[in-house]
Short mmCIF file of N, CA and C in Angstrom, two decimals:
data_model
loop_
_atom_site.label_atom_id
_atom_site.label_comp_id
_atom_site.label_asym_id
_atom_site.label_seq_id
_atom_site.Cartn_x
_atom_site.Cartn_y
_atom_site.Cartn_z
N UNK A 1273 3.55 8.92 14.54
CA UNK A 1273 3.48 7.87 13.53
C UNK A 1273 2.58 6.76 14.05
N UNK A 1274 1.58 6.41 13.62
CA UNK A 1274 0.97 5.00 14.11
C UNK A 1274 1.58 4.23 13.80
N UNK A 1275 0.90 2.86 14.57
CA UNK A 1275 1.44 1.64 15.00
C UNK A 1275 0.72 0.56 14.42
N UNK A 1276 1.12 -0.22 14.46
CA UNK A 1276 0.37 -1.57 14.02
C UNK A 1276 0.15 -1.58 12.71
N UNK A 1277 -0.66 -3.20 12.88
CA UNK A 1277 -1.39 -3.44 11.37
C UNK A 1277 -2.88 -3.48 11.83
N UNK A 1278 -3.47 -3.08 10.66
CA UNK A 1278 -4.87 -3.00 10.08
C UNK A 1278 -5.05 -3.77 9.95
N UNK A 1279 -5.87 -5.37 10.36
CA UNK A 1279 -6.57 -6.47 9.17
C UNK A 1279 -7.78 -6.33 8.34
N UNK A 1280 -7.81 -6.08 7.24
CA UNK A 1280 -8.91 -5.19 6.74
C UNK A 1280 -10.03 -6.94 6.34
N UNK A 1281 -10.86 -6.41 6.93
CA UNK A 1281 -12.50 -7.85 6.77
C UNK A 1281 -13.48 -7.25 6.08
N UNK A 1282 -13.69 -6.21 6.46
CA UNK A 1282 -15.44 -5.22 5.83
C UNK A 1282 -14.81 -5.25 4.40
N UNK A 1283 -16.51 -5.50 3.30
CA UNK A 1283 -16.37 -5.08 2.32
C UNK A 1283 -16.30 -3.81 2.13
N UNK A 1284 -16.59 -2.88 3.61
CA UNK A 1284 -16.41 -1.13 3.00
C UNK A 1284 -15.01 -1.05 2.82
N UNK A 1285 -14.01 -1.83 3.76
CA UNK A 1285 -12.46 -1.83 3.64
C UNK A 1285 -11.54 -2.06 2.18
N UNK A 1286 -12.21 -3.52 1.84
CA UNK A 1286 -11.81 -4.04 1.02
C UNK A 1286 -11.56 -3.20 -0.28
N UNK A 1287 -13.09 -2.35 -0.61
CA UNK A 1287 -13.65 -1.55 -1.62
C UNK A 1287 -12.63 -0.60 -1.65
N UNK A 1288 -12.23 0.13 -0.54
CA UNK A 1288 -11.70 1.42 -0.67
C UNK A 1288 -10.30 0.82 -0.81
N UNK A 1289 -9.71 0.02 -0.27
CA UNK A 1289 -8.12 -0.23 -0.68
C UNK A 1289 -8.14 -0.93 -1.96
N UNK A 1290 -9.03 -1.20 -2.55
CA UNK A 1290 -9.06 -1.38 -4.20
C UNK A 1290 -9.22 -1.02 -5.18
N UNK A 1291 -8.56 0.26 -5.21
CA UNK A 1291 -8.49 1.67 -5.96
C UNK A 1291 -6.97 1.73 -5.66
N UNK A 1292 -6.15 2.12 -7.14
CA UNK A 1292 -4.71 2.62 -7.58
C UNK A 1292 -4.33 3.78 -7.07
N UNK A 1293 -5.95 5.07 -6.88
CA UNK A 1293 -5.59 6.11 -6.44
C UNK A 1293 -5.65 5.92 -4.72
N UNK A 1294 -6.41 5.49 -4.14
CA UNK A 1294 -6.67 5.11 -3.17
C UNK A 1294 -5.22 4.81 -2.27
N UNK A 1295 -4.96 3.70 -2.85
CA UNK A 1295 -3.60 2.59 -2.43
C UNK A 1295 -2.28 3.84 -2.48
N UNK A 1296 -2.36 5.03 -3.50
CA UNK A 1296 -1.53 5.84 -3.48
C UNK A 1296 -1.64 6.90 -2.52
N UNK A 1297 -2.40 7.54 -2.57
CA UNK A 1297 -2.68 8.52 -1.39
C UNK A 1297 -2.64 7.71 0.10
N UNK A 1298 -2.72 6.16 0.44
CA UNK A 1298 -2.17 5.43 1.69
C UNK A 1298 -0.48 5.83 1.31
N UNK A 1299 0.12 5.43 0.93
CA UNK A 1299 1.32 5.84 0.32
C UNK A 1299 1.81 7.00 0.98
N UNK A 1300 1.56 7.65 0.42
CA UNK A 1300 1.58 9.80 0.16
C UNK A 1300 2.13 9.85 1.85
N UNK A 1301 0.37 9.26 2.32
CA UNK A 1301 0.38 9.24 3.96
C UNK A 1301 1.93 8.62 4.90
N UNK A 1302 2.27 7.94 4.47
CA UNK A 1302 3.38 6.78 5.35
C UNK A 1302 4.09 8.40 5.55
N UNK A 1303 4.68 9.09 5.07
CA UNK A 1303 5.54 10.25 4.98
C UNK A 1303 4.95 10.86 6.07
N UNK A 1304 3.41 11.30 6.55
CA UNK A 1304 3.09 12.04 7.49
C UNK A 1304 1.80 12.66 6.96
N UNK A 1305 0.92 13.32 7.88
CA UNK A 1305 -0.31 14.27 7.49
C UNK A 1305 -0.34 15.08 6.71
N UNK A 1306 -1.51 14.57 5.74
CA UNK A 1306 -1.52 15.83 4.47
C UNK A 1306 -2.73 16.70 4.59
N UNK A 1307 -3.26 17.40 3.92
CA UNK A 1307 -4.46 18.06 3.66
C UNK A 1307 -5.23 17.57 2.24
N UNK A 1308 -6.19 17.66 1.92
CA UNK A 1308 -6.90 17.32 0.62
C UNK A 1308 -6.21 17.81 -0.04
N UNK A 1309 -5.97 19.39 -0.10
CA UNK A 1309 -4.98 20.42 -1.25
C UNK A 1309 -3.56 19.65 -1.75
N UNK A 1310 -2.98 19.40 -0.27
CA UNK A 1310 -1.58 18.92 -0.44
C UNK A 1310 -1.59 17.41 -1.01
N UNK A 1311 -2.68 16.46 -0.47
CA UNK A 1311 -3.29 15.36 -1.77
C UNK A 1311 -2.95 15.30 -3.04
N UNK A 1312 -3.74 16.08 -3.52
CA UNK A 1312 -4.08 16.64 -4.71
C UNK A 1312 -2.79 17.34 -5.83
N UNK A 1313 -2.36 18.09 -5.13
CA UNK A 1313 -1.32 18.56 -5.35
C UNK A 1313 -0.15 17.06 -5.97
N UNK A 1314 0.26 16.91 -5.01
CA UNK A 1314 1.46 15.54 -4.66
C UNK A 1314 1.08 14.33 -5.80
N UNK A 1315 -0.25 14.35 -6.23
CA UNK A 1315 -1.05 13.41 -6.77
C UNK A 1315 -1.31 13.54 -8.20
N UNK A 1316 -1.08 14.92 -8.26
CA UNK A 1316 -1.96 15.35 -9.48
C UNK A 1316 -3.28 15.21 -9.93
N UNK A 1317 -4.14 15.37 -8.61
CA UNK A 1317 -5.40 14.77 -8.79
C UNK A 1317 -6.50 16.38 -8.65
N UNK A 1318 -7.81 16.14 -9.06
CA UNK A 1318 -8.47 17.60 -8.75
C UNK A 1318 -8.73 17.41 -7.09
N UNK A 1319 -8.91 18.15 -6.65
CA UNK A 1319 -9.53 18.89 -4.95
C UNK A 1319 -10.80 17.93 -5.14
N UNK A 1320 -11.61 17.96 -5.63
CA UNK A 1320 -12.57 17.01 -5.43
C UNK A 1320 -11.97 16.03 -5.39
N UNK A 1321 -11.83 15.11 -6.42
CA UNK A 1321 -11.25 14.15 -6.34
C UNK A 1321 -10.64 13.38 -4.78
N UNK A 1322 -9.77 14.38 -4.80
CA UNK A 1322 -9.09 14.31 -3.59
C UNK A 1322 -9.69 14.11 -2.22
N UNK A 1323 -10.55 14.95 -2.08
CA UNK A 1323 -11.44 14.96 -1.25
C UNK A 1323 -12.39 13.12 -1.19
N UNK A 1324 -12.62 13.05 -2.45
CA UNK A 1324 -13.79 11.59 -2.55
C UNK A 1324 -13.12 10.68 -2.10
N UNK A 1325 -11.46 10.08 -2.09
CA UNK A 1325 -11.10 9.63 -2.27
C UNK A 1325 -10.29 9.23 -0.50
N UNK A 1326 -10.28 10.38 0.42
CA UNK A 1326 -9.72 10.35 1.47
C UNK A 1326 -11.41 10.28 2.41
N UNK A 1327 -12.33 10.85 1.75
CA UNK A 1327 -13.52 10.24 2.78
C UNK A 1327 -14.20 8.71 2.47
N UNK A 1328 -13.76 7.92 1.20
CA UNK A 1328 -13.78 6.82 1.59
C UNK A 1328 -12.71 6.20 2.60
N UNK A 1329 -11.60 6.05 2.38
CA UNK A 1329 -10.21 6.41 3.33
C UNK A 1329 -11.09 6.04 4.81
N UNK A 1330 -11.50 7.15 4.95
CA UNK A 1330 -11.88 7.48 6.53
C UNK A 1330 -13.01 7.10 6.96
N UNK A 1331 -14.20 6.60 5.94
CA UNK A 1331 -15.52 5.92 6.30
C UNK A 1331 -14.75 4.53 6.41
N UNK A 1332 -14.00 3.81 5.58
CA UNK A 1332 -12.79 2.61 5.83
C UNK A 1332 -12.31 2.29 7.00
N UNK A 1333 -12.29 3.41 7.74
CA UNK A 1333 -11.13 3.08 8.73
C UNK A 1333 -9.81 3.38 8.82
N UNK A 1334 -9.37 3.45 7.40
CA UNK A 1334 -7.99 3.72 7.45
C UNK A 1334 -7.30 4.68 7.20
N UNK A 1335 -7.73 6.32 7.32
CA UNK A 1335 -7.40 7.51 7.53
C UNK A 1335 -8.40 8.05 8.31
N UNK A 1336 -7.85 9.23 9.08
CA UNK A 1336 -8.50 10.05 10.16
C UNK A 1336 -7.86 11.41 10.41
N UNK A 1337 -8.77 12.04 10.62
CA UNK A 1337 -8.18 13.68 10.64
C UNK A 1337 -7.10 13.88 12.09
N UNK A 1338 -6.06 13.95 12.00
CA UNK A 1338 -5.15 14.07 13.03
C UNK A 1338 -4.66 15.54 13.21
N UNK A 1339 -5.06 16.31 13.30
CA UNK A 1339 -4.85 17.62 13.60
C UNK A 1339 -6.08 18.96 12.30
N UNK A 1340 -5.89 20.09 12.77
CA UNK A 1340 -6.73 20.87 12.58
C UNK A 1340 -5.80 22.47 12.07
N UNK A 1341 -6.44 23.18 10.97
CA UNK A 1341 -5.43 24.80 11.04
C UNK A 1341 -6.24 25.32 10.51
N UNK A 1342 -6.83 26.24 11.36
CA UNK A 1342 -7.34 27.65 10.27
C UNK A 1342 -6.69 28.40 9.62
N UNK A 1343 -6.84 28.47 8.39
CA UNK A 1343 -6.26 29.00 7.28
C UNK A 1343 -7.09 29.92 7.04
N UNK A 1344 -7.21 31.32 6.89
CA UNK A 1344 -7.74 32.62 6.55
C UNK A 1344 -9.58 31.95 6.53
N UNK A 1345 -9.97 31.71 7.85
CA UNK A 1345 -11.17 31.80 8.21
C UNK A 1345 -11.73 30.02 7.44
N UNK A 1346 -10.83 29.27 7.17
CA UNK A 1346 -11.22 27.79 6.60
C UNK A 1346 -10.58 26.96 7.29
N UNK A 1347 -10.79 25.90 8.12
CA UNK A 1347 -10.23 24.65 8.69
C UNK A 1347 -9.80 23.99 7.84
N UNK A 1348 -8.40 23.79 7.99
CA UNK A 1348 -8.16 22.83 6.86
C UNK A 1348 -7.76 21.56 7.91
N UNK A 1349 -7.89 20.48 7.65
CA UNK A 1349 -8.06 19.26 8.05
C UNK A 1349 -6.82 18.34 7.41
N UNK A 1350 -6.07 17.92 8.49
CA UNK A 1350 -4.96 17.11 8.22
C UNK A 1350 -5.25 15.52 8.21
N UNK A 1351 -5.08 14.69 7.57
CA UNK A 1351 -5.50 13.43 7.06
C UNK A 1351 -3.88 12.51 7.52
N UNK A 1352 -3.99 11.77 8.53
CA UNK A 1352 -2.93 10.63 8.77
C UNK A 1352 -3.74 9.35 8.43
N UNK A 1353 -2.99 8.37 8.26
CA UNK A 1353 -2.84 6.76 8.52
C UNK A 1353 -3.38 6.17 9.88
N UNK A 1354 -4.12 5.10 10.04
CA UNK A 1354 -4.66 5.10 11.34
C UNK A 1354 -3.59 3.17 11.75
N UNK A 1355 -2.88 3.26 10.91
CA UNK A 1355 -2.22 1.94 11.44
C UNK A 1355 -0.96 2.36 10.08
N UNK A 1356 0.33 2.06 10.99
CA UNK A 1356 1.82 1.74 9.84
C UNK A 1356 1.59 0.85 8.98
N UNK A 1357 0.64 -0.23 8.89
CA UNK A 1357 0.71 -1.40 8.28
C UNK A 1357 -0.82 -1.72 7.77
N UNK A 1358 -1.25 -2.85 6.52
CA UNK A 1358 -2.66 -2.97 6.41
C UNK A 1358 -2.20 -4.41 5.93
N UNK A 1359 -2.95 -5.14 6.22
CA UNK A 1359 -2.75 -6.38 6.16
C UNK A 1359 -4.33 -6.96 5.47
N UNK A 1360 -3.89 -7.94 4.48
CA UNK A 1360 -5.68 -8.13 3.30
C UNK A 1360 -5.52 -9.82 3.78
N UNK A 1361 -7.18 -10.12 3.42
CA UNK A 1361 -7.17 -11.48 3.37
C UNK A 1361 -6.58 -11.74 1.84
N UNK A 1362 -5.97 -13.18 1.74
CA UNK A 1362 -5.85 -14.06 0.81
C UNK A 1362 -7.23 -14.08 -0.36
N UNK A 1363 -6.91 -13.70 -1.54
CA UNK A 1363 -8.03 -13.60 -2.09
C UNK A 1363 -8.30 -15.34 -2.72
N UNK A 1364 -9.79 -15.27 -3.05
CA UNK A 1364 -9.99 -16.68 -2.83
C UNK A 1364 -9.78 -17.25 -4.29
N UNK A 1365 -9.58 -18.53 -4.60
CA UNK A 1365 -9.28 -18.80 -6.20
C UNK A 1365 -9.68 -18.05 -7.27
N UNK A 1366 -9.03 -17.80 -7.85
CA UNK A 1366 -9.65 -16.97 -9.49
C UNK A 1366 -10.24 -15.74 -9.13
N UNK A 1367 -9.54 -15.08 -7.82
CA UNK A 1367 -10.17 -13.81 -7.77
C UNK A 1367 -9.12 -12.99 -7.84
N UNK A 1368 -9.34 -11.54 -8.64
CA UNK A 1368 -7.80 -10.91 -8.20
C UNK A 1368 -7.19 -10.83 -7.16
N UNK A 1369 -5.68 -10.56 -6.90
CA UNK A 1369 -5.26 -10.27 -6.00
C UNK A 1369 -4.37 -8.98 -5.68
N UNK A 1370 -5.36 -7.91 -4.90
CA UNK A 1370 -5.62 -6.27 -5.46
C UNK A 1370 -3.84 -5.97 -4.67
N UNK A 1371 -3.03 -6.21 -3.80
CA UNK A 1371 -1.83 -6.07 -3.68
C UNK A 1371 -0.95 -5.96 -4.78
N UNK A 1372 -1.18 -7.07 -6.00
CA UNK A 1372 -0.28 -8.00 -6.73
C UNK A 1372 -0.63 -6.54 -7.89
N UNK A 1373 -1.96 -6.15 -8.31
CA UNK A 1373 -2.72 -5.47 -9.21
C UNK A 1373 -2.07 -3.52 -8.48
N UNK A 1374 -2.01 -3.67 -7.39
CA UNK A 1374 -1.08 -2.19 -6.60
C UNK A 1374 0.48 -2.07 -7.46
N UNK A 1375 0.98 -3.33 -6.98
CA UNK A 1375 2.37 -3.25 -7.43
C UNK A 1375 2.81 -2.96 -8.83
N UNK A 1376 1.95 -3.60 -9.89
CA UNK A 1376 2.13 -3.83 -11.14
C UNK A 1376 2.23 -2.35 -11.45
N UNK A 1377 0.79 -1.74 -10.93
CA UNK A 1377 0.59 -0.79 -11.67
C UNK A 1377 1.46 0.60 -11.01
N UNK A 1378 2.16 0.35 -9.59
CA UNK A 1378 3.00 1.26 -9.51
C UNK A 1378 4.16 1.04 -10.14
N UNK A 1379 4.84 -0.50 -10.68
CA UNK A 1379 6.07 -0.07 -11.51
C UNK A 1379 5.63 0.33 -13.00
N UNK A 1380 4.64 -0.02 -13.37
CA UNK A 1380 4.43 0.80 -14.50
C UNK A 1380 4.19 2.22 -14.49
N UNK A 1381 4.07 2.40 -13.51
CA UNK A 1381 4.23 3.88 -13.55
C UNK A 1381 5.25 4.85 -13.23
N UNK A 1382 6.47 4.04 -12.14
CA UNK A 1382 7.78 4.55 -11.97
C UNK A 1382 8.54 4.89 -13.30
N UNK A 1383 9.19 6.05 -12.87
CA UNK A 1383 10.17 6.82 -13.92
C UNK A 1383 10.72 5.45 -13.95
N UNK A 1384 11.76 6.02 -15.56
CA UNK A 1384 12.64 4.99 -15.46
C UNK A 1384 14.10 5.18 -14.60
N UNK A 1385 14.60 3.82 -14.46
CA UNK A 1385 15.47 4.01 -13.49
C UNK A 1385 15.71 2.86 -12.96
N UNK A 1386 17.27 2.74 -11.72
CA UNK A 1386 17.46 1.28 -11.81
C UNK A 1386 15.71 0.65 -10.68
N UNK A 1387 15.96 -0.46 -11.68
CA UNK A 1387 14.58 -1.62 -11.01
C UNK A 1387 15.38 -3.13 -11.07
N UNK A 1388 15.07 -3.75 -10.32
CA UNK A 1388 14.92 -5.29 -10.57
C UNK A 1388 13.92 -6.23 -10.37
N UNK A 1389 13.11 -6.70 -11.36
CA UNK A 1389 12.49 -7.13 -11.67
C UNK A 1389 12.75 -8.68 -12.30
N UNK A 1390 12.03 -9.64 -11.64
CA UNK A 1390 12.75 -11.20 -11.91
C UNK A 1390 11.07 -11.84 -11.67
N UNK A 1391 11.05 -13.17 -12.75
CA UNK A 1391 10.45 -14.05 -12.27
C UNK A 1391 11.25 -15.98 -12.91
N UNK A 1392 10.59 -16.09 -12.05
CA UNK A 1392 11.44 -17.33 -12.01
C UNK A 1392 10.29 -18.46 -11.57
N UNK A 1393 10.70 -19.67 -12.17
CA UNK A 1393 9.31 -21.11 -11.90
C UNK A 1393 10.73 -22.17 -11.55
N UNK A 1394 10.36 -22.44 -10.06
CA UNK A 1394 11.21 -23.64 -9.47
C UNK A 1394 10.56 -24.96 -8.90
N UNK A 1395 11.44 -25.62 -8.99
CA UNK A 1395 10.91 -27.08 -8.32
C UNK A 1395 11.70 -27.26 -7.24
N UNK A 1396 11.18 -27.16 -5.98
CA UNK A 1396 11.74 -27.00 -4.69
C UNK A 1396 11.02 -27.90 -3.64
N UNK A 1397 11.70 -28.29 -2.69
CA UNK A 1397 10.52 -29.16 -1.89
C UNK A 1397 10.29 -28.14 -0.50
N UNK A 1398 9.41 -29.16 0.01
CA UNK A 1398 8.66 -28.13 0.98
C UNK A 1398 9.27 -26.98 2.32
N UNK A 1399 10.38 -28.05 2.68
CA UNK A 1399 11.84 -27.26 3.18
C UNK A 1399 12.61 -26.36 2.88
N UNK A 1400 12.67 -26.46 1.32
CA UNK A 1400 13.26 -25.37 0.89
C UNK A 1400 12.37 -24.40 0.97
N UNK A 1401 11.21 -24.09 0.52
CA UNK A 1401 10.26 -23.40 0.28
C UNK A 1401 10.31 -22.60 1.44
N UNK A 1402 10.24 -23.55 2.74
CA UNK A 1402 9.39 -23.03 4.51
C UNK A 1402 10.92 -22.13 4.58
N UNK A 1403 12.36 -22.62 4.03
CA UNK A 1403 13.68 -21.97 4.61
C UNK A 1403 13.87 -20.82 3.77
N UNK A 1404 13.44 -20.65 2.35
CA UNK A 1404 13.76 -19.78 1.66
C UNK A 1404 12.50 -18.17 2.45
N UNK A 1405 11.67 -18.77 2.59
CA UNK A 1405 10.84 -17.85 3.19
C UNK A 1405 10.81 -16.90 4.34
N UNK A 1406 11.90 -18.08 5.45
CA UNK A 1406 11.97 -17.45 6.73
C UNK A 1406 13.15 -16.39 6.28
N UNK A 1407 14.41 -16.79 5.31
CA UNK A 1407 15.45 -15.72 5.00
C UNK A 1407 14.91 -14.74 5.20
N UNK A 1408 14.14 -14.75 3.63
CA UNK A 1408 13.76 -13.71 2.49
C UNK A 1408 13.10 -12.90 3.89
N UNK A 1409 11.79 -13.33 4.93
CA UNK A 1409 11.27 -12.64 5.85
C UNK A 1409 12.70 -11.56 6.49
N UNK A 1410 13.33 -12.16 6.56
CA UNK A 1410 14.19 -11.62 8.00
C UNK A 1410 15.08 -10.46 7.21
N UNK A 1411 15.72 -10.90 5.75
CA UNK A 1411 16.02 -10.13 5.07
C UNK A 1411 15.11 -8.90 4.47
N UNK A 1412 13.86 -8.87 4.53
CA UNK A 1412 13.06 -7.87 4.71
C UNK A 1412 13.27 -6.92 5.79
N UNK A 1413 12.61 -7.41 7.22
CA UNK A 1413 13.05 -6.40 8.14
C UNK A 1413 14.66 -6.16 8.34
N UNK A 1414 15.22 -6.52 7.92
CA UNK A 1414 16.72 -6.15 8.23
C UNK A 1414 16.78 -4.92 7.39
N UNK A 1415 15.85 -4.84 6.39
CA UNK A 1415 16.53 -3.94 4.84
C UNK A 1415 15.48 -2.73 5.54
N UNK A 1416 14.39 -3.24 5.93
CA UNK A 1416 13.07 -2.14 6.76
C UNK A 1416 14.33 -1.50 7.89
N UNK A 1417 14.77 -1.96 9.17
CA UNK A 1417 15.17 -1.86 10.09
C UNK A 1417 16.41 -0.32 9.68
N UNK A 1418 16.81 -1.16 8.77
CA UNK A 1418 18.19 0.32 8.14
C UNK A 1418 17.57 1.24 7.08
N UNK A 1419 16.37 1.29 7.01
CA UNK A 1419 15.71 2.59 6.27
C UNK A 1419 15.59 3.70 7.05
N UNK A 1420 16.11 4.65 6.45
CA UNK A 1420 15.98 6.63 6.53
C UNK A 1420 15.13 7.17 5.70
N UNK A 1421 14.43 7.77 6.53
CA UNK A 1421 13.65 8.71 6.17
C UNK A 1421 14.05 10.21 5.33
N UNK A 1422 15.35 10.06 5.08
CA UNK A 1422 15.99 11.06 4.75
C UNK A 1422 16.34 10.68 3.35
N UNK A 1423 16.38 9.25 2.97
CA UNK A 1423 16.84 8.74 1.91
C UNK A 1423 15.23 8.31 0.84
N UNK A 1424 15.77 8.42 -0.60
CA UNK A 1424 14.73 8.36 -1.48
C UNK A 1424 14.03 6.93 -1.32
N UNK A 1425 12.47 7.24 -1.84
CA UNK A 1425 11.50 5.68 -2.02
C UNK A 1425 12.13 4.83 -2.52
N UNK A 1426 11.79 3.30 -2.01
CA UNK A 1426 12.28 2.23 -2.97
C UNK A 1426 10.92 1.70 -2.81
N UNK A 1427 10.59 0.71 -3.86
CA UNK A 1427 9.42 -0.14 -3.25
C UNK A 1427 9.74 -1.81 -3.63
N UNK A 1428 9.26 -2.51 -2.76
CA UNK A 1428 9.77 -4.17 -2.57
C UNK A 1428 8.60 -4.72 -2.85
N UNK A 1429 8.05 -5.50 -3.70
CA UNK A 1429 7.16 -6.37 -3.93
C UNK A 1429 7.68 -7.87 -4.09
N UNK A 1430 7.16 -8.51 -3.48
CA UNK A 1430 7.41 -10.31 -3.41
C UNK A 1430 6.51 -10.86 -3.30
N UNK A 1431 6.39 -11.97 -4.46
CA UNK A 1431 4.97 -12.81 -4.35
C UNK A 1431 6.10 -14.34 -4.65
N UNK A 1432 5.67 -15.17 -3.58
CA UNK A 1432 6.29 -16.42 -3.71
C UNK A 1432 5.46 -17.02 -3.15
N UNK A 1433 5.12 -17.88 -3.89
CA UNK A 1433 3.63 -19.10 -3.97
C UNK A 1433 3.97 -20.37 -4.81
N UNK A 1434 3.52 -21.42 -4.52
CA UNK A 1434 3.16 -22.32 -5.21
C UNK A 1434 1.99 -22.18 -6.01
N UNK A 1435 1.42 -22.19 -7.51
CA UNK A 1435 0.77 -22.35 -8.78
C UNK A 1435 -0.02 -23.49 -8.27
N UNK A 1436 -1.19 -23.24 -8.30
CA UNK A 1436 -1.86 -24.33 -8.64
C UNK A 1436 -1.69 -25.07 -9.85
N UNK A 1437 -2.47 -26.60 -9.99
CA UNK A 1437 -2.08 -27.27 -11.26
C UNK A 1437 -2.61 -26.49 -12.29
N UNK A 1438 -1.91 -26.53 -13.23
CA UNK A 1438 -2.54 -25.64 -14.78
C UNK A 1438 -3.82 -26.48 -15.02
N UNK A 1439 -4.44 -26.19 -15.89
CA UNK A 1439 -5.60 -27.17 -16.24
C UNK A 1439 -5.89 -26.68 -17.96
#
């Protein structure tokens, strides 16, 4: 399993983790080494496809062939994760923010089923803000820390920010 986080800077980085299919097949990966076929497959995507999509991946940086099998006279090529984690800059005012644009579009795409989903606009001062944050952090890895691999996906998205002024 790799380690670490990725800080992704290159616009070749940026480009390739800003793709839905892209951001999914990183996904696919967290589970372990796939092949283009098994991609594709898992994805519902064509073999090409699949293929275009894991050699940006790997011109990126952030997949690499981690093992090798000849299969009836063809190498097939196993595709891992080159870091557990990818970490983006802050996108800059009025630009999307391709995490926020990941999430959306994976709960719109989850079966249905239980979700919780909340938004909420508070007036909090800056203490609360810095204390609610360190929880919510710690209550993250605590909920990371007691995850099995044996047990089904969940996925956690949290965006807590202060709004700039409306205008």
């Amino acid at each position: 399993m790799p380690e670490g986080t990725v800080q992704l800077s290159t616009d070749e980085q940026l480009r390739a983790i800003n793709n839905v299919t892209r951001h999914r097949i990183l996904g696919l990966l967290r589970d372990g080494p796939a092949t283009i076929t098994q991609v594709a497959q898992r994805l519902e995507l064509a073999k090409g496809s699949s293929s275009y999509h894991l050699r940006l991946l790997e011109r990126a940086g952030l997949v690499e062939v981690v093992s090798t099998n000849k299969v009836r006279g063809v190498t097939e090529r196993y595709y891992g994760r080159t870091s557990r984690g990818i970490e983006l800059p802050d996108p800059a005012p009025g630009e999307p923010d391709i995490l926020m644009r990941h999430m959306v579009a994976d709960l719109e795409a989850a079966p249905p089923g239980p979700r919780m989903v909340m938004l909420n606009h508070l007036r909090i001062s800056e203490a609360a803000y810095d204390e609610f944050t360190a929880r919510l952090t710690a209550l993250v890895q605590e909920l990371r820390a007691a995850g099995d691999p044996a047990e089904p996906d969940a996925t956690l998205a949290i965006a807590f920010f202060r709004p700039g002024d409306p205008k």
